């Protein structure tokens, strides 16, 4: 599959005000700076569909895009950004979680993890929450161009082992790079196949 059209539909802060759930939806989240905006641009062949910001943590609404007139991408605010006041951060996290739990047409939540850094408590806890709440999700290991194959395998092992301390089985993990566009085809194929199961 190729993404031919990506139309911005609107911004919202809760499920009630979001576009009606008539299309399958794929949502993107992750710690601020994990590479979410860059990945969305890469997938949709845009330079700036979601403003690739030098100021992480800026997006504080849920932004919907209708892709190929066929499915939604939902760009969720990044979580855990230290420069936002704690109360605001907690509010955002509550909003994200409420949305994820309540969105009926959510086919898959893409949870972005920066492949270069060791497992972060906030990510592990978030993934645990996804499991407890039976949210369909996969993990995207981002910025893989920054690592050698050996380093990437090593970081993946560390991450997997961390998850295995609480998980019996592991979620799917995709490798992506917005820089060299790796992972794009696999991810779009995954979406294309998942779309077929929606209707
Ligand atoms: P967001 O806060 O999750 O939306 O992250 P951004 O997409 O704004 O990216 C944060 C920083 O990481 C920016 O400086 C990007 O240029 C950089 N970045 C994002 N994706 C990649 C990638 O795949 N490879 C490399 N080398 N850098 C990336």
XYZ file of N, CA and C and ligand atoms in Angstrom:
625
model
N 0.838 -1.205 0.000
C 0.000 0.000 0.000
C 0.876 1.260 0.000
N 0.403 2.268 -0.690
C 1.025 3.592 -0.672
C 0.029 4.575 -0.080
N 0.515 5.565 0.647
C -0.400 6.602 1.102
C -0.445 7.699 0.050
N -1.630 7.867 -0.526
C -1.768 8.851 -1.614
C -2.343 10.162 -1.094
N -3.318 10.044 -0.178
C -3.895 11.274 0.358
C -3.932 11.221 1.880
N -3.655 12.350 2.475
C -3.707 12.464 3.933
C -4.342 13.807 4.254
N -5.583 13.746 4.708
C -6.342 14.987 4.901
C -6.528 15.263 6.393
N -6.087 16.423 6.828
C -6.270 16.795 8.239
C -7.761 16.990 8.503
N -8.271 16.279 9.510
C -9.706 16.335 9.787
C -10.007 17.276 10.947
N -9.160 17.265 11.957
C -9.408 18.168 13.075
C -8.674 17.752 14.333
N -8.760 18.604 15.332
C -8.124 18.342 16.629
C -9.200 18.204 17.688
N -8.970 17.315 18.620
C -9.943 17.169 19.704
C -9.206 16.768 20.981
N -9.927 16.801 22.073
C -9.306 16.387 23.334
C -10.080 15.242 23.993
N -11.145 14.795 23.366
C -11.834 13.613 23.893
C -12.562 12.855 22.787
N -13.002 11.637 23.117
C -13.621 10.787 22.088
C -14.928 11.380 21.570
N -15.640 12.097 22.443
C -16.949 12.625 22.043
C -16.799 13.600 20.874
N -15.764 14.409 20.932
C -15.606 15.447 19.907
C -14.755 14.996 18.715
N -14.380 13.744 18.711
C -13.545 13.245 17.620
C -14.380 12.893 16.404
N -13.737 12.735 15.245
C -14.502 12.324 14.071
C -15.195 10.993 14.316
N -16.356 10.832 13.701
C -17.134 9.614 13.968
C -16.314 8.373 13.596
N -16.491 7.317 14.393
C -15.594 6.151 14.247
C -15.956 5.240 13.073
N -16.202 5.832 11.912
C -16.663 5.016 10.776
C -15.509 4.316 10.046
N -14.295 4.812 10.245
C -13.129 4.202 9.602
C -12.220 3.548 10.643
N -11.485 2.526 10.227
C -10.498 1.965 11.154
C -9.462 3.025 11.518
N -8.960 2.935 12.743
C -8.027 3.972 13.187
C -6.722 3.370 13.719
N -5.645 4.046 13.388
C -4.312 3.695 13.889
C -3.793 4.928 14.613
N -3.500 4.768 15.886
C -3.054 5.920 16.666
C -1.566 5.787 16.960
N -0.925 6.937 17.125
C 0.519 6.973 17.362
C 0.794 7.690 18.665
N 1.562 7.046 19.510
C 1.961 7.724 20.735
C 3.369 7.287 21.139
N 3.876 7.946 22.147
C 5.222 7.617 22.611
C 5.731 8.767 23.436
N 6.859 8.561 24.069
C 7.448 9.642 24.837
C 7.806 10.788 23.888
N 7.673 12.018 24.341
C 8.035 13.141 23.498
C 9.465 12.962 22.997
N 9.658 13.305 21.737
C 10.973 13.206 21.109
C 11.313 11.796 20.607
N 10.349 10.874 20.710
C 10.612 9.500 20.245
C 10.674 9.426 18.718
N 10.164 10.472 18.055
C 10.226 10.492 16.592
C 8.863 10.345 15.925
N 7.813 10.681 16.653
C 6.447 10.482 16.159
C 6.130 11.364 14.942
N 6.435 12.650 15.044
C 6.132 13.541 13.922
C 6.905 13.117 12.681
N 8.161 12.799 12.871
C 8.995 12.385 11.727
C 8.447 11.115 11.088
N 7.989 10.194 11.924
C 7.459 8.932 11.395
C 6.159 9.168 10.611
N 5.300 10.023 11.149
C 4.047 10.326 10.445
C 4.337 10.972 9.090
N 5.306 11.854 9.078
C 5.689 12.475 7.804
C 6.230 11.431 6.832
N 7.041 10.545 7.341
C 7.633 9.499 6.500
C 6.543 8.612 5.916
N 5.607 8.193 6.749
C 4.556 7.282 6.283
C 3.649 7.942 5.247
N 3.396 9.243 5.447
C 2.443 9.919 4.563
C 3.131 10.671 3.417
N 4.427 10.534 3.303
C 5.215 11.207 2.258
C 5.084 12.728 2.317
N 4.983 13.258 3.523
C 4.868 14.705 3.668
C 6.116 15.248 4.349
N 6.314 16.542 4.183
C 7.436 17.154 4.888
C 6.994 17.594 6.271
N 5.719 17.926 6.367
C 5.290 18.535 7.621
C 3.833 18.271 7.967
N 3.406 17.040 7.796
C 1.985 16.756 8.104
C 1.739 17.030 9.585
N 2.638 16.551 10.368
C 2.596 16.890 11.784
C 3.871 17.699 11.955
N 3.749 18.845 12.510
C 4.916 19.723 12.585
C 6.057 19.030 13.332
N 7.123 18.732 12.602
C 8.279 18.128 13.259
C 8.907 19.217 14.111
N 8.692 19.130 15.381
C 9.033 20.281 16.205
C 10.388 20.145 16.864
N 11.040 21.280 16.999
C 12.269 21.324 17.771
C 11.913 21.447 19.250
N 10.631 21.591 19.526
C 10.181 21.739 20.910
C 9.274 20.568 21.268
N 9.864 19.472 21.724
C 9.049 18.309 22.026
C 7.948 18.620 23.039
N 6.859 17.900 22.922
C 5.790 18.096 23.895
C 4.781 19.147 23.479
N 4.925 19.655 22.272
C 4.039 20.737 21.844
C 2.609 20.293 21.536
N 2.480 19.141 20.871
C 1.138 18.701 20.501
C 0.362 18.296 21.750
N -0.694 19.019 22.040
C -1.458 18.666 23.236
C -2.903 18.312 22.918
N -3.143 18.094 21.624
C -4.476 17.650 21.212
C -4.321 16.365 20.411
N -5.461 15.709 20.183
C -5.455 14.514 19.338
C -5.793 14.986 17.926
N -4.890 14.742 17.003
C -5.089 15.228 15.635
C -5.401 14.067 14.704
N -6.508 14.226 13.970
C -6.933 13.150 13.067
C -6.645 13.477 11.607
N -6.179 12.461 10.909
C -5.949 12.566 9.471
C -6.686 11.426 8.800
N -7.402 11.746 7.727
C -8.049 10.687 6.955
C -7.089 10.281 5.838
N -6.743 9.012 5.846
C -5.729 8.523 4.900
C -6.395 7.731 3.777
N -6.064 8.095 2.561
C -6.597 7.407 1.372
C -8.121 7.270 1.405
N -8.776 8.199 2.068
C -10.241 8.128 2.245
C -10.711 6.812 2.832
N -9.858 6.191 3.609
C -10.110 4.804 3.987
C -9.852 4.482 5.461
N -8.951 5.203 6.083
C -8.665 4.957 7.501
C -8.089 6.219 8.149
N -8.134 6.219 9.476
C -7.610 7.381 10.200
C -6.227 7.111 10.776
N -5.423 8.145 10.777
C -4.270 8.201 11.663
C -4.637 9.191 12.759
N -4.403 8.808 14.005
C -4.605 9.743 15.103
C -3.254 10.008 15.746
N -2.868 11.265 15.728
C -1.600 11.680 16.322
C -1.894 12.109 17.764
N -1.491 11.277 18.706
C -1.761 11.575 20.116
C -0.609 12.387 20.716
N -0.891 13.171 21.733
C 0.212 13.917 22.352
C 1.282 12.973 22.918
N 2.506 13.406 22.842
C 3.582 12.618 23.454
C 3.445 12.678 24.968
N 3.883 11.640 25.659
C 3.771 11.674 27.118
C 5.140 11.836 27.775
N 5.090 12.257 29.023
C 6.312 12.268 29.830
C 7.314 13.368 29.555
N 6.870 14.443 28.928
C 7.859 15.486 28.658
C 8.118 16.331 29.900
N 9.364 16.331 30.339
C 9.717 16.921 31.635
C 9.474 18.426 31.709
N 9.502 19.097 30.549
C 9.404 20.559 30.621
C 7.965 21.071 30.748
N 7.007 20.136 30.725
C 5.621 20.550 30.980
C 5.369 20.387 32.475
N 4.623 21.327 33.057
C 4.333 21.247 34.495
C 3.675 19.912 34.824
N 3.957 19.415 36.019
C 3.516 18.062 36.395
C 1.993 17.890 36.269
N 1.252 18.880 36.727
C -0.222 18.754 36.667
C -0.689 18.661 35.222
N -0.098 19.455 34.370
C -0.468 19.458 32.948
C -0.115 18.095 32.327
N 1.041 17.590 32.727
C 1.504 16.294 32.224
C 0.531 15.181 32.625
N 0.103 15.241 33.888
C -0.841 14.227 34.377
C -2.175 14.332 33.658
N -2.603 15.572 33.407
C -3.860 15.802 32.672
C -3.784 15.188 31.280
N -2.643 15.434 30.623
C -2.445 14.923 29.265
C -2.472 13.397 29.255
N -1.787 12.805 30.226
C -1.723 11.352 30.294
C -3.112 10.764 30.509
N -3.885 11.429 31.362
C -5.256 10.984 31.637
C -6.087 11.066 30.350
N -5.914 12.158 29.635
C -6.661 12.359 28.399
C -6.304 11.271 27.369
N -5.013 10.999 27.225
C -4.559 9.991 26.258
C -5.147 8.619 26.613
N -5.048 8.276 27.889
C -5.511 6.948 28.312
C -7.017 6.805 28.147
N -7.740 7.852 28.491
C -9.197 7.815 28.356
C -9.566 7.641 26.882
N -8.869 8.357 26.045
C -9.133 8.276 24.605
C -8.856 6.859 24.084
N -7.706 6.341 24.431
C -7.309 5.011 23.951
C -8.327 3.949 24.390
N -8.749 4.058 25.637
C -9.709 3.068 26.160
C -11.082 3.200 25.507
N -11.447 4.428 25.151
C -12.809 4.660 24.693
C -12.994 4.634 23.190
N -11.914 4.636 22.441
C -12.044 4.772 20.980
C -12.396 3.423 20.361
N -13.634 3.312 19.918
C -14.174 2.025 19.466
C -13.510 1.499 18.192
N -13.093 2.416 17.322
C -12.548 1.991 16.018
C -11.021 1.855 16.020
N -10.424 1.902 17.222
C -8.966 1.789 17.288
C -8.532 0.367 16.937
N -7.859 0.231 15.815
C -7.394 -1.094 15.385
C -6.047 -1.399 16.025
N -5.198 -0.378 16.070
C -3.865 -0.618 16.648
C -3.257 0.693 17.127
N -2.638 0.620 18.278
C -1.904 1.772 18.800
C -0.416 1.534 18.551
N 0.179 2.393 17.764
C 1.611 2.299 17.541
C 2.330 3.067 18.651
N 3.063 2.329 19.443
C 3.756 2.933 20.581
C 5.235 3.067 20.238
N 5.687 4.306 20.125
C 7.057 4.543 19.669
C 8.048 4.524 20.818
N 9.129 3.807 20.593
C 10.204 3.737 21.577
C 11.519 4.072 20.855
N 12.257 5.020 21.402
C 13.556 5.382 20.820
C 14.525 4.218 21.021
N 14.952 3.624 19.913
C 15.766 2.393 19.995
C 17.151 2.625 20.594
N 17.560 3.902 20.708
C 18.947 4.166 21.131
C 19.130 4.124 22.633
N 18.022 4.282 23.354
C 18.200 4.452 24.803
C 17.685 3.259 25.611
N 18.216 3.072 26.806
C 17.786 1.941 27.639
C 16.308 2.070 27.999
N 15.667 0.948 28.354
C 14.243 0.991 28.699
C 13.957 2.044 29.767
N 12.946 2.861 29.515
C 12.567 3.916 30.446
C 11.339 3.466 31.237
N 11.370 3.758 32.523
C 10.284 3.353 33.411
C 8.920 3.790 32.853
N 8.858 5.017 32.376
C 7.571 5.558 31.918
C 7.018 4.748 30.724
N 7.928 4.289 29.854
C 7.488 3.479 28.707
C 7.023 2.102 29.158
N 7.798 1.495 30.028
C 7.472 0.144 30.506
C 6.128 0.160 31.230
N 5.930 1.189 32.038
C 4.650 1.304 32.768
C 3.483 1.541 31.821
N 3.739 2.350 30.801
C 2.679 2.623 29.824
C 2.302 1.339 29.078
N 3.298 0.591 28.676
C 3.058 -0.663 27.946
C 2.315 -1.664 28.847
N 2.670 -1.657 30.116
C 1.980 -2.523 31.069
C 0.493 -2.136 31.151
N 0.256 -0.844 31.186
C -1.126 -0.347 31.225
C -1.889 -0.802 29.974
N -1.232 -0.768 28.828
C -1.871 -1.213 27.581
C -2.289 -2.675 27.695
N -1.393 -3.462 28.264
C -1.666 -4.893 28.424
C -2.842 -5.133 29.355
N -2.801 -4.469 30.495
C -3.869 -4.644 31.495
C -5.226 -4.265 30.903
N -5.226 -3.225 30.073
C -6.486 -2.747 29.506
C -6.823 -3.362 28.148
N -6.040 -4.361 27.765
C -6.290 -5.109 26.521
C -6.386 -4.201 25.285
N -5.505 -3.241 25.228
C -5.463 -2.341 24.072
C -4.628 -3.018 22.983
N -5.151 -3.096 21.748
C -4.327 -3.676 20.682
C -3.182 -2.723 20.322
N -1.965 -3.193 20.431
C -0.848 -2.288 20.136
C 0.346 -3.060 19.587
N 1.215 -2.350 18.901
C 2.544 -2.878 18.567
C 3.563 -1.799 18.930
N 4.794 -2.222 19.071
C 5.848 -1.274 19.417
C 6.651 -0.931 18.170
N 6.944 0.349 18.008
C 7.830 0.762 16.925
C 9.143 1.220 17.552
N 10.180 0.522 17.212
C 11.529 0.872 17.668
C 12.071 1.886 16.670
N 12.160 3.156 17.082
C 12.460 4.226 16.115
C 13.956 4.589 16.036
N 14.281 5.379 15.040
C 15.628 5.958 14.825
C 16.696 4.880 14.674
N 16.321 3.788 14.050
C 17.255 2.657 13.951
C 18.481 2.968 13.088
N 18.377 4.004 12.257
C 19.548 4.387 11.436
C 20.720 4.839 12.287
N 20.429 5.208 13.520
C 21.486 5.724 14.401
C 22.328 4.616 15.020
N 21.890 3.365 14.835
C 22.588 2.259 15.494
C 23.137 1.259 14.484
N 24.215 0.584 14.869
C 24.689 -0.525 14.053
C 23.756 -1.707 14.299
N 23.837 -2.685 13.428
C 22.977 -3.861 13.588
C 23.197 -4.533 14.938
N 24.464 -4.620 15.314
C 24.802 -5.269 16.590
C 24.210 -4.503 17.759
N 24.347 -3.178 17.716
C 23.806 -2.358 18.815
C 22.291 -2.465 18.880
N 21.686 -2.492 17.701
C 20.231 -2.570 17.642
C 19.732 -3.891 18.234
N 20.382 -4.979 17.849
C 19.994 -6.294 18.385
C 20.171 -6.311 19.900
N 21.275 -5.728 20.341
C 21.552 -5.699 21.777
C 20.464 -4.902 22.522
N 20.125 -3.721 21.989
C 19.103 -2.895 22.643
C 17.737 -3.567 22.618
N 17.477 -4.271 21.521
C 16.204 -4.985 21.422
C 16.130 -6.082 22.486
N 17.221 -6.799 22.656
C 17.273 -7.869 23.677
C 17.037 -7.304 25.072
N 17.695 -6.188 25.346
C 17.542 -5.566 26.668
C 16.084 -5.162 26.885
N 15.506 -4.572 25.861
C 14.122 -4.116 25.956
C 13.162 -5.294 26.139
N 13.385 -6.316 25.338
C 12.528 -7.508 25.439
C 12.627 -8.143 26.820
N 13.841 -8.251 27.323
C 14.029 -8.860 28.642
C 13.340 -8.060 29.732
N 13.371 -6.755 29.569
C 12.674 -5.888 30.528
C 11.166 -6.177 30.494
N 10.636 -6.288 29.273
C 9.199 -6.578 29.153
C 8.862 -7.955 29.718
N 9.763 -8.892 29.514
C 9.493 -10.267 29.952
C 9.440 -10.418 31.473
N 9.885 -9.377 32.181
C 9.756 -9.467 33.633
C 8.283 -9.358 34.054
N 7.461 -8.736 33.175
C 6.035 -8.639 33.526
C 5.112 -9.294 32.492
N 5.622 -9.513 31.281
C 4.786 -10.065 30.214
C 5.102 -11.543 29.991
N 4.060 -12.325 29.711
C 4.299 -13.729 29.387
C 4.719 -13.886 27.938
N 4.130 -13.050 27.111
C 4.497 -13.078 25.692
C 4.803 -11.640 25.270
N 5.529 -11.523 24.172
C 5.958 -10.189 23.769
C 5.069 -9.619 22.674
N 4.816 -8.320 22.733
C 4.086 -7.691 21.625
C 4.970 -7.642 20.377
N 4.359 -7.429 19.217
C 5.159 -7.273 17.993
C 5.999 -6.005 18.086
N 7.215 -6.105 17.598
C 8.089 -4.922 17.567
C 8.583 -4.707 16.139
N 8.319 -3.524 15.590
C 8.796 -3.160 14.254
C 9.977 -2.200 14.388
N 10.921 -2.312 13.474
C 12.019 -1.340 13.425
C 11.670 -0.250 12.417
N 11.879 1.003 12.791
C 11.625 2.080 11.817
C 12.743 3.125 11.844
N 12.859 3.809 10.716
C 13.723 4.982 10.659
C 13.100 5.990 9.713
N 12.853 7.169 10.231
C 12.301 8.220 9.379
C 13.385 8.734 8.438
N 14.629 8.541 8.836
C 15.743 9.044 8.040
C 15.956 8.210 6.785
N 16.054 6.893 6.944
C 16.285 6.070 5.739
C 15.018 5.328 5.274
N 13.916 5.670 5.900
C 12.596 5.131 5.532
C 12.455 3.628 5.748
N 13.330 3.054 6.533
C 13.182 1.615 6.759
C 11.976 1.352 7.643
N 11.355 0.221 7.395
C 10.162 -0.167 8.152
C 8.871 0.349 7.545
N 9.000 1.261 6.587
C 7.799 1.890 6.035
C 6.888 0.866 5.341
N 7.508 0.068 4.474
C 6.717 -0.888 3.701
C 6.017 -1.892 4.619
N 6.775 -2.393 5.578
C 6.222 -3.399 6.500
C 5.044 -2.849 7.283
N 5.201 -1.614 7.734
C 4.162 -0.998 8.549
C 2.907 -0.742 7.719
N 3.107 -0.244 6.502
C 1.948 0.031 5.648
C 1.253 -1.272 5.248
N 2.031 -2.316 5.045
C 1.420 -3.627 4.745
C 0.611 -4.125 5.936
N 1.173 -3.919 7.119
C 0.490 -4.332 8.348
C -0.863 -3.615 8.451
N -0.855 -2.313 8.165
C -2.095 -1.518 8.224
C -3.086 -2.016 7.174
N -2.555 -2.261 5.983
C -3.410 -2.719 4.893
C -4.106 -4.036 5.245
N -3.359 -4.946 5.839
C -3.946 -6.232 6.240
C -4.958 -6.038 7.363
N -4.604 -5.187 8.318
C -5.503 -4.961 9.453
C -6.797 -4.288 8.997
N -6.708 -3.407 7.999
C -7.910 -2.756 7.459
C -8.924 -3.776 6.988
N -8.426 -4.848 6.411
C -9.321 -5.876 5.874
C -10.123 -6.591 6.965
N -9.631 -6.520 8.190
C -10.346 -7.203 9.259
C -11.361 -6.285 9.944
N -11.375 -5.016 9.565
C -12.197 -4.037 10.288
C -13.679 -4.093 9.926
N -13.956 -4.217 8.628
C -15.366 -4.058 8.201
C -16.156 -5.353 8.335
P 8.300 13.678 18.412
O 8.475 14.652 19.535
O 8.064 12.281 18.910
O 7.258 14.096 17.406
O 9.705 13.579 17.656
P 10.236 14.285 16.285
O 9.716 13.568 15.098
O 10.011 15.760 16.380
O 11.779 13.908 16.398
C 12.588 14.282 17.499
C 14.029 14.411 17.036
O 14.515 13.136 16.593
C 14.213 15.350 15.842
O 15.432 16.027 16.014
C 14.263 14.421 14.634
O 14.995 14.943 13.561
C 14.931 13.188 15.226
N 14.488 11.968 14.545
C 13.228 11.525 14.445
N 13.167 10.359 13.772
C 14.436 10.050 13.428
C 15.044 8.953 12.717
O 14.408 7.994 12.259
N 16.398 8.980 12.599
C 17.151 9.983 13.109
N 18.473 9.911 12.930
N 16.627 11.025 13.780
C 15.283 11.064 13.933
